Amino acid sequence: SAVISQKPSRDICQRGTSLTIQCQVDSQVTMMFWYRQQPGQSLTLIATANQGSEATYESGFVIDKFPISRPNLTFSTLTVSNMSPEDSSIYLCSVEQGVSTDTQYFGPGTRLTVL
Amino acid sequence: QKEVEQNSGPLSVPEGAIASLNCTYSDRVSQSFFWYRQYSGKSPELIMSIYSNGDKEDGRFTAQLNKASQYVSLLIRDSQPSDSATYLCAVTVLNRDDKIIFGKGTRLHILP
């Protein structure tokens, strides 16, 4: 499976600021996904990021709050804008890869704490 | 009805026994089924995928799928303390653009 890295691995941020999370894959992938996992909860899909097109956001998530870039087939960023303590969460990117193209593999995650 | 349901646990199993994790899903057109393992503070790790009715074995792990009953399970034989983790059931649905729907996970605790 692909090797996926995320930066930063963790951060503590002040209310009202923004944080950009990077996701890098060691091979070209078509589909990349961004998830949020709040404490004690399961994964919630934020958006799907395909190279060369606008990200597709899930219900409850908007581009102004979570702008996403996908400049090439190995890289994507997610920005968490105008943060509040409710944004404290783990943010995960994932990619589809493998013989069955709907199999997703996850990066190590970014643990965000907003004060 | 929730799309993917799992008992949150914790499920406590003695070391060496079989751990049985269950998952039900609501959408009859679901096509692909996955089990992920997530250790505390870590990201989910794919353990098994299954697409057809029946059993699929990989080492100590066996996934079982029954589409008629909308039920998928994971059996872990010879449970080890290192198997203690949260197990997430995940399902993809036809025409949902490859999106995976995750259950809330079952916490498994293997008792030494």
PDB file of C-alpha atoms in Angstrom:
ATOM      1  CA  SER A   1       0.000   0.000   0.000  1.00  0.00           C
ATOM      2  CA  ALA A   2       0.995   3.641  -0.421  1.00  0.00           C
ATOM      3  CA  VAL A   3       3.111   5.407   2.161  1.00  0.00           C
ATOM      4  CA  ILE A   4       1.183   8.435   3.382  1.00  0.00           C
ATOM      5  CA  SER A   5       2.587  11.234   5.510  1.00  0.00           C
ATOM      6  CA  GLN A   6       0.888  14.180   7.156  1.00  0.00           C
ATOM      7  CA  LYS A   7       2.237  17.425   8.516  1.00  0.00           C
ATOM      8  CA  PRO A   8       2.016  18.583  11.201  1.00  0.00           C
ATOM      9  CA  SER A   9       1.470  15.494  13.347  1.00  0.00           C
ATOM     10  CA  ARG A  10      -0.049  17.684  16.036  1.00  0.00           C
ATOM     11  CA  ASP A  11      -0.598  21.330  16.815  1.00  0.00           C
ATOM     12  CA  ILE A  12      -2.099  23.576  19.431  1.00  0.00           C
ATOM     13  CA  CYS A  13      -3.743  26.665  17.989  1.00  0.00           C
ATOM     14  CA  GLN A  14      -5.521  29.742  19.216  1.00  0.00           C
ATOM     15  CA  ARG A  15      -9.163  30.438  18.541  1.00  0.00           C
ATOM     16  CA  GLY A  16      -9.733  32.417  15.338  1.00  0.00           C
ATOM     17  CA  THR A  17      -6.567  31.293  13.576  1.00  0.00           C
ATOM     18  CA  SER A  18      -6.196  28.863  10.668  1.00  0.00           C
ATOM     19  CA  LEU A  19      -4.110  25.729  10.211  1.00  0.00           C
ATOM     20  CA  THR A  20      -3.134  24.032   6.971  1.00  0.00           C
ATOM     21  CA  ILE A  21      -2.567  20.288   7.073  1.00  0.00           C
ATOM     22  CA  GLN A  22      -0.511  18.640   4.366  1.00  0.00           C
ATOM     23  CA  CYS A  23      -0.921  15.107   3.040  1.00  0.00           C
ATOM     24  CA  GLN A  24       1.812  13.562   0.871  1.00  0.00           C
ATOM     25  CA  VAL A  25       1.652  10.168  -0.849  1.00  0.00           C
ATOM     26  CA  ASP A  26       4.618   8.297  -2.279  1.00  0.00           C
ATOM     27  CA  SER A  27       2.726   7.280  -5.431  1.00  0.00           C
ATOM     28  CA  GLN A  28       0.135   8.843  -7.705  1.00  0.00           C
ATOM     29  CA  VAL A  29      -3.450   8.356  -6.595  1.00  0.00           C
ATOM     30  CA  THR A  30      -6.672   9.601  -8.091  1.00  0.00           C
ATOM     31  CA  MET A  31      -8.879   9.870  -5.053  1.00  0.00           C
ATOM     32  CA  MET A  32      -7.886  11.475  -1.769  1.00  0.00           C
ATOM     33  CA  PHE A  33     -10.195  11.946   1.175  1.00  0.00           C
ATOM     34  CA  TRP A  34     -10.163  14.081   4.298  1.00  0.00           C
ATOM     35  CA  TYR A  35     -11.775  12.842   7.506  1.00  0.00           C
ATOM     36  CA  ARG A  36     -12.303  14.170  10.994  1.00  0.00           C
ATOM     37  CA  GLN A  37     -12.338  11.993  14.068  1.00  0.00           C
ATOM     38  CA  GLN A  38     -13.521  13.717  17.205  1.00  0.00           C
ATOM     39  CA  PRO A  39     -12.605  12.272  20.609  1.00  0.00           C
ATOM     40  CA  GLY A  40     -14.251   8.916  21.176  1.00  0.00           C
ATOM     41  CA  GLN A  41     -16.041   9.051  17.841  1.00  0.00           C
ATOM     42  CA  SER A  42     -15.755   7.344  14.509  1.00  0.00           C
ATOM     43  CA  LEU A  43     -14.545   8.869  11.280  1.00  0.00           C
ATOM     44  CA  THR A  44     -16.581  11.533   9.512  1.00  0.00           C
ATOM     45  CA  LEU A  45     -15.830  12.319   5.883  1.00  0.00           C
ATOM     46  CA  ILE A  46     -15.219  16.020   5.293  1.00  0.00           C
ATOM     47  CA  ALA A  47     -14.585  15.999   1.550  1.00  0.00           C
ATOM     48  CA  THR A  48     -13.264  14.123  -1.431  1.00  0.00           C
ATOM     49  CA  ALA A  49     -10.375  15.719  -3.317  1.00  0.00           C
ATOM     50  CA  ASN A  50      -9.695  14.793  -6.921  1.00  0.00           C
ATOM     51  CA  GLN A  51      -6.818  16.294  -8.851  1.00  0.00           C
ATOM     52  CA  GLY A  52      -7.905  18.941 -11.302  1.00  0.00           C
ATOM     53  CA  SER A  53     -11.368  19.520  -9.901  1.00  0.00           C
ATOM     54  CA  GLU A  54     -13.024  21.189  -6.956  1.00  0.00           C
ATOM     55  CA  ALA A  55     -13.316  19.182  -3.787  1.00  0.00           C
ATOM     56  CA  THR A  56     -16.686  17.625  -3.038  1.00  0.00           C
ATOM     57  CA  TYR A  57     -17.877  18.394   0.483  1.00  0.00           C
ATOM     58  CA  GLU A  58     -20.146  16.320   2.668  1.00  0.00           C
ATOM     59  CA  SER A  59     -23.222  17.689   4.342  1.00  0.00           C
ATOM     60  CA  GLY A  60     -22.255  19.940   7.230  1.00  0.00           C
ATOM     61  CA  PHE A  61     -18.859  20.901   5.808  1.00  0.00           C
ATOM     62  CA  VAL A  62     -18.287  23.990   3.653  1.00  0.00           C
ATOM     63  CA  ILE A  63     -15.430  25.241   1.541  1.00  0.00           C
ATOM     64  CA  ASP A  64     -15.073  28.504   3.451  1.00  0.00           C
ATOM     65  CA  LYS A  65     -14.373  26.628   6.662  1.00  0.00           C
ATOM     66  CA  PHE A  66     -12.357  23.731   5.186  1.00  0.00           C
ATOM     67  CA  PRO A  67     -10.704  24.833   1.928  1.00  0.00           C
ATOM     68  CA  ILE A  68      -8.900  21.991   0.178  1.00  0.00           C
ATOM     69  CA  SER A  69      -6.228  22.016  -2.501  1.00  0.00           C
ATOM     70  CA  ARG A  70      -5.194  19.130  -4.722  1.00  0.00           C
ATOM     71  CA  PRO A  71      -2.451  20.474  -7.006  1.00  0.00           C
ATOM     72  CA  ASN A  72      -1.193  17.067  -8.194  1.00  0.00           C
ATOM     73  CA  LEU A  73      -1.692  13.327  -7.845  1.00  0.00           C
ATOM     74  CA  THR A  74       0.527  12.957  -4.766  1.00  0.00           C
ATOM     75  CA  PHE A  75      -0.372  15.918  -2.566  1.00  0.00           C
ATOM     76  CA  SER A  76      -3.312  17.636  -0.915  1.00  0.00           C
ATOM     77  CA  THR A  77      -3.887  20.206   1.807  1.00  0.00           C
ATOM     78  CA  LEU A  78      -6.796  20.821   4.142  1.00  0.00           C
ATOM     79  CA  THR A  79      -7.116  24.171   5.902  1.00  0.00           C
ATOM     80  CA  VAL A  80      -9.163  24.529   9.054  1.00  0.00           C
ATOM     81  CA  SER A  81     -10.189  28.192   9.066  1.00  0.00           C
ATOM     82  CA  ASN A  82     -11.241  30.541  11.852  1.00  0.00           C
ATOM     83  CA  MET A  83     -10.844  27.765  14.375  1.00  0.00           C
ATOM     84  CA  SER A  84     -12.896  27.284  17.503  1.00  0.00           C
ATOM     85  CA  PRO A  85     -12.474  24.716  20.309  1.00  0.00           C
ATOM     86  CA  GLU A  86     -15.123  22.592  18.562  1.00  0.00           C
ATOM     87  CA  ASP A  87     -12.601  22.007  15.765  1.00  0.00           C
ATOM     88  CA  SER A  88     -10.328  20.118  18.149  1.00  0.00           C
ATOM     89  CA  SER A  89     -10.063  16.734  16.534  1.00  0.00           C
ATOM     90  CA  ILE A  90      -7.850  14.343  14.636  1.00  0.00           C
ATOM     91  CA  TYR A  91      -7.758  15.072  10.918  1.00  0.00           C
ATOM     92  CA  LEU A  92      -6.906  12.192   8.624  1.00  0.00           C
ATOM     93  CA  CYS A  93      -6.238  11.958   4.937  1.00  0.00           C
ATOM     94  CA  SER A  94      -6.749   8.731   3.067  1.00  0.00           C
ATOM     95  CA  VAL A  95      -6.150   7.469  -0.462  1.00  0.00           C
ATOM     96  CA  GLU A  96      -7.656   4.783  -2.596  1.00  0.00           C
ATOM     97  CA  GLN A  97      -5.252   2.181  -3.788  1.00  0.00           C
ATOM     98  CA  GLY A  98      -5.000  -1.466  -4.580  1.00  0.00           C
ATOM     99  CA  VAL A  99      -6.559  -4.025  -6.846  1.00  0.00           C
ATOM    100  CA  SER A 100      -9.965  -3.016  -5.583  1.00  0.00           C
ATOM    101  CA  THR A 101     -10.002   0.709  -6.071  1.00  0.00           C
ATOM    102  CA  ASP A 102     -12.463   1.402  -3.277  1.00  0.00           C
ATOM    103  CA  THR A 103     -10.005   0.337  -0.584  1.00  0.00           C
ATOM    104  CA  GLN A 104      -8.765   3.270   1.471  1.00  0.00           C
ATOM    105  CA  TYR A 105      -5.512   3.605   3.367  1.00  0.00           C
ATOM    106  CA  PHE A 106      -5.005   6.260   5.993  1.00  0.00           C
ATOM    107  CA  GLY A 107      -2.246   8.663   6.853  1.00  0.00           C
ATOM    108  CA  PRO A 108      -1.020   8.944  10.452  1.00  0.00           C
ATOM    109  CA  GLY A 109      -3.326  11.852  11.244  1.00  0.00           C
ATOM    110  CA  THR A 110      -2.965  15.379  12.613  1.00  0.00           C
ATOM    111  CA  ARG A 111      -4.076  15.956  16.173  1.00  0.00           C
ATOM    112  CA  LEU A 112      -5.410  19.493  16.483  1.00  0.00           C
ATOM    113  CA  THR A 113      -6.194  21.228  19.767  1.00  0.00           C
ATOM    114  CA  VAL A 114      -7.828  24.652  19.660  1.00  0.00           C
ATOM    115  CA  LEU A 115      -7.657  26.760  22.811  1.00  0.00           C
TER     116      LEU A 115
ATOM    117  CA  GLN B   1     -31.658   3.764  11.090  1.00  0.00           C
ATOM    118  CA  LYS B   2     -27.903   4.248  11.269  1.00  0.00           C
ATOM    119  CA  GLU B   3     -26.050   3.125   8.179  1.00  0.00           C
ATOM    120  CA  VAL B   4     -23.408   0.984   9.887  1.00  0.00           C
ATOM    121  CA  GLU B   5     -23.972  -0.272  13.417  1.00  0.00           C
ATOM    122  CA  GLN B   6     -21.553  -1.851  15.831  1.00  0.00           C
ATOM    123  CA  ASN B   7     -21.689  -2.625  19.524  1.00  0.00           C
ATOM    124  CA  SER B   8     -19.369  -0.093  21.128  1.00  0.00           C
ATOM    125  CA  GLY B   9     -18.132  -2.566  23.745  1.00  0.00           C
ATOM    126  CA  PRO B  10     -15.815  -2.952  25.453  1.00  0.00           C
ATOM    127  CA  LEU B  11     -15.687  -6.588  24.483  1.00  0.00           C
ATOM    128  CA  SER B  12     -13.423  -8.501  26.850  1.00  0.00           C
ATOM    129  CA  VAL B  13     -11.966 -11.789  25.633  1.00  0.00           C
ATOM    130  CA  PRO B  14      -9.428 -14.032  27.367  1.00  0.00           C
ATOM    131  CA  GLU B  15      -6.069 -14.425  25.679  1.00  0.00           C
ATOM    132  CA  GLY B  16      -6.088 -17.394  23.316  1.00  0.00           C
ATOM    133  CA  ALA B  17      -9.867 -17.356  22.821  1.00  0.00           C
ATOM    134  CA  ILE B  18     -11.817 -16.330  19.724  1.00  0.00           C
ATOM    135  CA  ALA B  19     -12.979 -12.729  19.560  1.00  0.00           C
ATOM    136  CA  SER B  20     -16.138 -12.169  17.521  1.00  0.00           C
ATOM    137  CA  LEU B  21     -16.957  -8.678  16.278  1.00  0.00           C
ATOM    138  CA  ASN B  22     -20.241  -7.935  14.570  1.00  0.00           C
ATOM    139  CA  CYS B  23     -21.557  -5.255  12.255  1.00  0.00           C
ATOM    140  CA  THR B  24     -24.873  -4.614  10.533  1.00  0.00           C
ATOM    141  CA  TYR B  25     -25.549  -2.202   7.704  1.00  0.00           C
ATOM    142  CA  SER B  26     -28.724  -0.666   6.397  1.00  0.00           C
ATOM    143  CA  ASP B  27     -28.196  -0.210   2.655  1.00  0.00           C
ATOM    144  CA  ARG B  28     -28.991  -3.356   0.665  1.00  0.00           C
ATOM    145  CA  VAL B  29     -26.891  -2.219  -2.292  1.00  0.00           C
ATOM    146  CA  SER B  30     -23.691  -2.089  -0.255  1.00  0.00           C
ATOM    147  CA  GLN B  31     -20.913  -3.691  -2.229  1.00  0.00           C
ATOM    148  CA  SER B  32     -17.633  -3.629  -0.330  1.00  0.00           C
ATOM    149  CA  PHE B  33     -16.968  -4.303   3.313  1.00  0.00           C
ATOM    150  CA  PHE B  34     -13.892  -3.562   5.376  1.00  0.00           C
ATOM    151  CA  TRP B  35     -12.530  -4.078   8.856  1.00  0.00           C
ATOM    152  CA  TYR B  36     -10.026  -1.565  10.203  1.00  0.00           C
ATOM    153  CA  ARG B  37      -8.096  -1.791  13.447  1.00  0.00           C
ATOM    154  CA  GLN B  38      -7.324   1.417  15.318  1.00  0.00           C
ATOM    155  CA  TYR B  39      -4.979   1.542  18.271  1.00  0.00           C
ATOM    156  CA  SER B  40      -5.425   4.417  20.690  1.00  0.00           C
ATOM    157  CA  GLY B  41      -3.824   7.550  19.264  1.00  0.00           C
ATOM    158  CA  LYS B  42      -3.159   5.951  15.903  1.00  0.00           C
ATOM    159  CA  SER B  43      -4.872   6.022  12.520  1.00  0.00           C
ATOM    160  CA  PRO B  44      -7.037   3.167  11.198  1.00  0.00           C
ATOM    161  CA  GLU B  45      -5.200   0.221   9.660  1.00  0.00           C
ATOM    162  CA  LEU B  46      -6.907  -2.026   7.120  1.00  0.00           C
ATOM    163  CA  ILE B  47      -7.182  -5.629   8.287  1.00  0.00           C
ATOM    164  CA  MET B  48      -9.597  -7.270   5.887  1.00  0.00           C
ATOM    165  CA  SER B  49     -11.801  -6.536   2.929  1.00  0.00           C
ATOM    166  CA  ILE B  50     -14.616  -8.794   1.739  1.00  0.00           C
ATOM    167  CA  TYR B  51     -16.903  -8.499  -1.244  1.00  0.00           C
ATOM    168  CA  SER B  52     -18.756 -11.828  -1.603  1.00  0.00           C
ATOM    169  CA  ASN B  53     -20.973 -13.822   0.695  1.00  0.00           C
ATOM    170  CA  GLY B  54     -19.169 -16.358   2.834  1.00  0.00           C
ATOM    171  CA  ASP B  55     -15.896 -16.438   4.719  1.00  0.00           C
ATOM    172  CA  LYS B  56     -12.525 -14.952   3.931  1.00  0.00           C
ATOM    173  CA  GLU B  57      -9.532 -15.963   5.998  1.00  0.00           C
ATOM    174  CA  ASP B  58      -6.205 -14.193   6.473  1.00  0.00           C
ATOM    175  CA  GLY B  59      -3.998 -15.610   9.174  1.00  0.00           C
ATOM    176  CA  ARG B  60      -5.795 -15.386  12.503  1.00  0.00           C
ATOM    177  CA  PHE B  61      -8.522 -13.206  11.022  1.00  0.00           C
ATOM    178  CA  THR B  62     -11.708 -14.382   9.304  1.00  0.00           C
ATOM    179  CA  ALA B  63     -14.267 -12.027   7.827  1.00  0.00           C
ATOM    180  CA  GLN B  64     -17.786 -13.321   7.284  1.00  0.00           C
ATOM    181  CA  LEU B  65     -20.353 -11.662   5.033  1.00  0.00           C
ATOM    182  CA  ASN B  66     -24.068 -12.364   4.751  1.00  0.00           C
ATOM    183  CA  LYS B  67     -25.667  -9.891   2.375  1.00  0.00           C
ATOM    184  CA  ALA B  68     -29.165 -11.335   2.815  1.00  0.00           C
ATOM    185  CA  SER B  69     -28.992 -10.554   6.530  1.00  0.00           C
ATOM    186  CA  GLN B  70     -26.939  -7.360   5.959  1.00  0.00           C
ATOM    187  CA  TYR B  71     -24.380  -8.622   8.410  1.00  0.00           C
ATOM    188  CA  VAL B  72     -20.597  -8.729   8.418  1.00  0.00           C
ATOM    189  CA  SER B  73     -18.387 -10.079  11.175  1.00  0.00           C
ATOM    190  CA  LEU B  74     -14.737 -10.434  12.080  1.00  0.00           C
ATOM    191  CA  LEU B  75     -13.355 -13.386  14.000  1.00  0.00           C
ATOM    192  CA  ILE B  76      -9.947 -13.220  15.619  1.00  0.00           C
ATOM    193  CA  ARG B  77      -8.568 -16.615  16.586  1.00  0.00           C
ATOM    194  CA  ASP B  78      -5.963 -17.158  19.297  1.00  0.00           C
ATOM    195  CA  SER B  79      -6.497 -13.608  20.566  1.00  0.00           C
ATOM    196  CA  GLN B  80      -3.392 -11.802  21.760  1.00  0.00           C
ATOM    197  CA  PRO B  81      -3.044  -8.762  24.036  1.00  0.00           C
ATOM    198  CA  SER B  82      -1.742  -6.896  20.966  1.00  0.00           C
ATOM    199  CA  ASP B  83      -5.190  -7.349  19.404  1.00  0.00           C
ATOM    200  CA  SER B  84      -6.622  -4.938  22.000  1.00  0.00           C
ATOM    201  CA  ALA B  85      -7.844  -2.011  19.916  1.00  0.00           C
ATOM    202  CA  THR B  86     -10.963  -0.474  18.419  1.00  0.00           C
ATOM    203  CA  TYR B  87     -12.250  -2.317  15.356  1.00  0.00           C
ATOM    204  CA  LEU B  88     -14.097  -0.255  12.763  1.00  0.00           C
ATOM    205  CA  CYS B  89     -16.515  -1.786  10.309  1.00  0.00           C
ATOM    206  CA  ALA B  90     -16.799   0.119   7.033  1.00  0.00           C
ATOM    207  CA  VAL B  91     -19.043  -0.208   4.004  1.00  0.00           C
ATOM    208  CA  THR B  92     -19.069   1.322   0.548  1.00  0.00           C
ATOM    209  CA  VAL B  93     -22.279   1.839  -1.346  1.00  0.00           C
ATOM    210  CA  LEU B  94     -22.943   1.700  -5.066  1.00  0.00           C
ATOM    211  CA  ASN B  95     -23.226   5.143  -6.610  1.00  0.00           C
ATOM    212  CA  ARG B  96     -21.803   6.884  -3.560  1.00  0.00           C
ATOM    213  CA  ASP B  97     -18.582   7.892  -5.360  1.00  0.00           C
ATOM    214  CA  ASP B  98     -16.447   5.368  -3.485  1.00  0.00           C
ATOM    215  CA  LYS B  99     -17.329   6.872  -0.129  1.00  0.00           C
ATOM    216  CA  ILE B 100     -16.837   4.637   2.870  1.00  0.00           C
ATOM    217  CA  ILE B 101     -19.328   4.739   5.716  1.00  0.00           C
ATOM    218  CA  PHE B 102     -17.764   3.845   9.058  1.00  0.00           C
ATOM    219  CA  GLY B 103     -19.366   2.371  12.117  1.00  0.00           C
ATOM    220  CA  LYS B 104     -18.529   3.804  15.506  1.00  0.00           C
ATOM    221  CA  GLY B 105     -16.260   0.883  16.283  1.00  0.00           C
ATOM    222  CA  THR B 106     -16.072  -1.857  18.902  1.00  0.00           C
ATOM    223  CA  ARG B 107     -13.442  -1.640  21.624  1.00  0.00           C
ATOM    224  CA  LEU B 108     -11.818  -5.033  22.115  1.00  0.00           C
ATOM    225  CA  HIS B 109      -9.842  -5.853  25.229  1.00  0.00           C
ATOM    226  CA  ILE B 110      -7.861  -9.083  25.371  1.00  0.00           C
ATOM    227  CA  LEU B 111      -7.366 -10.218  28.933  1.00  0.00           C
ATOM    228  CA  PRO B 112      -3.892 -11.663  29.605  1.00  0.00           C
TER     229      PRO B 112
END
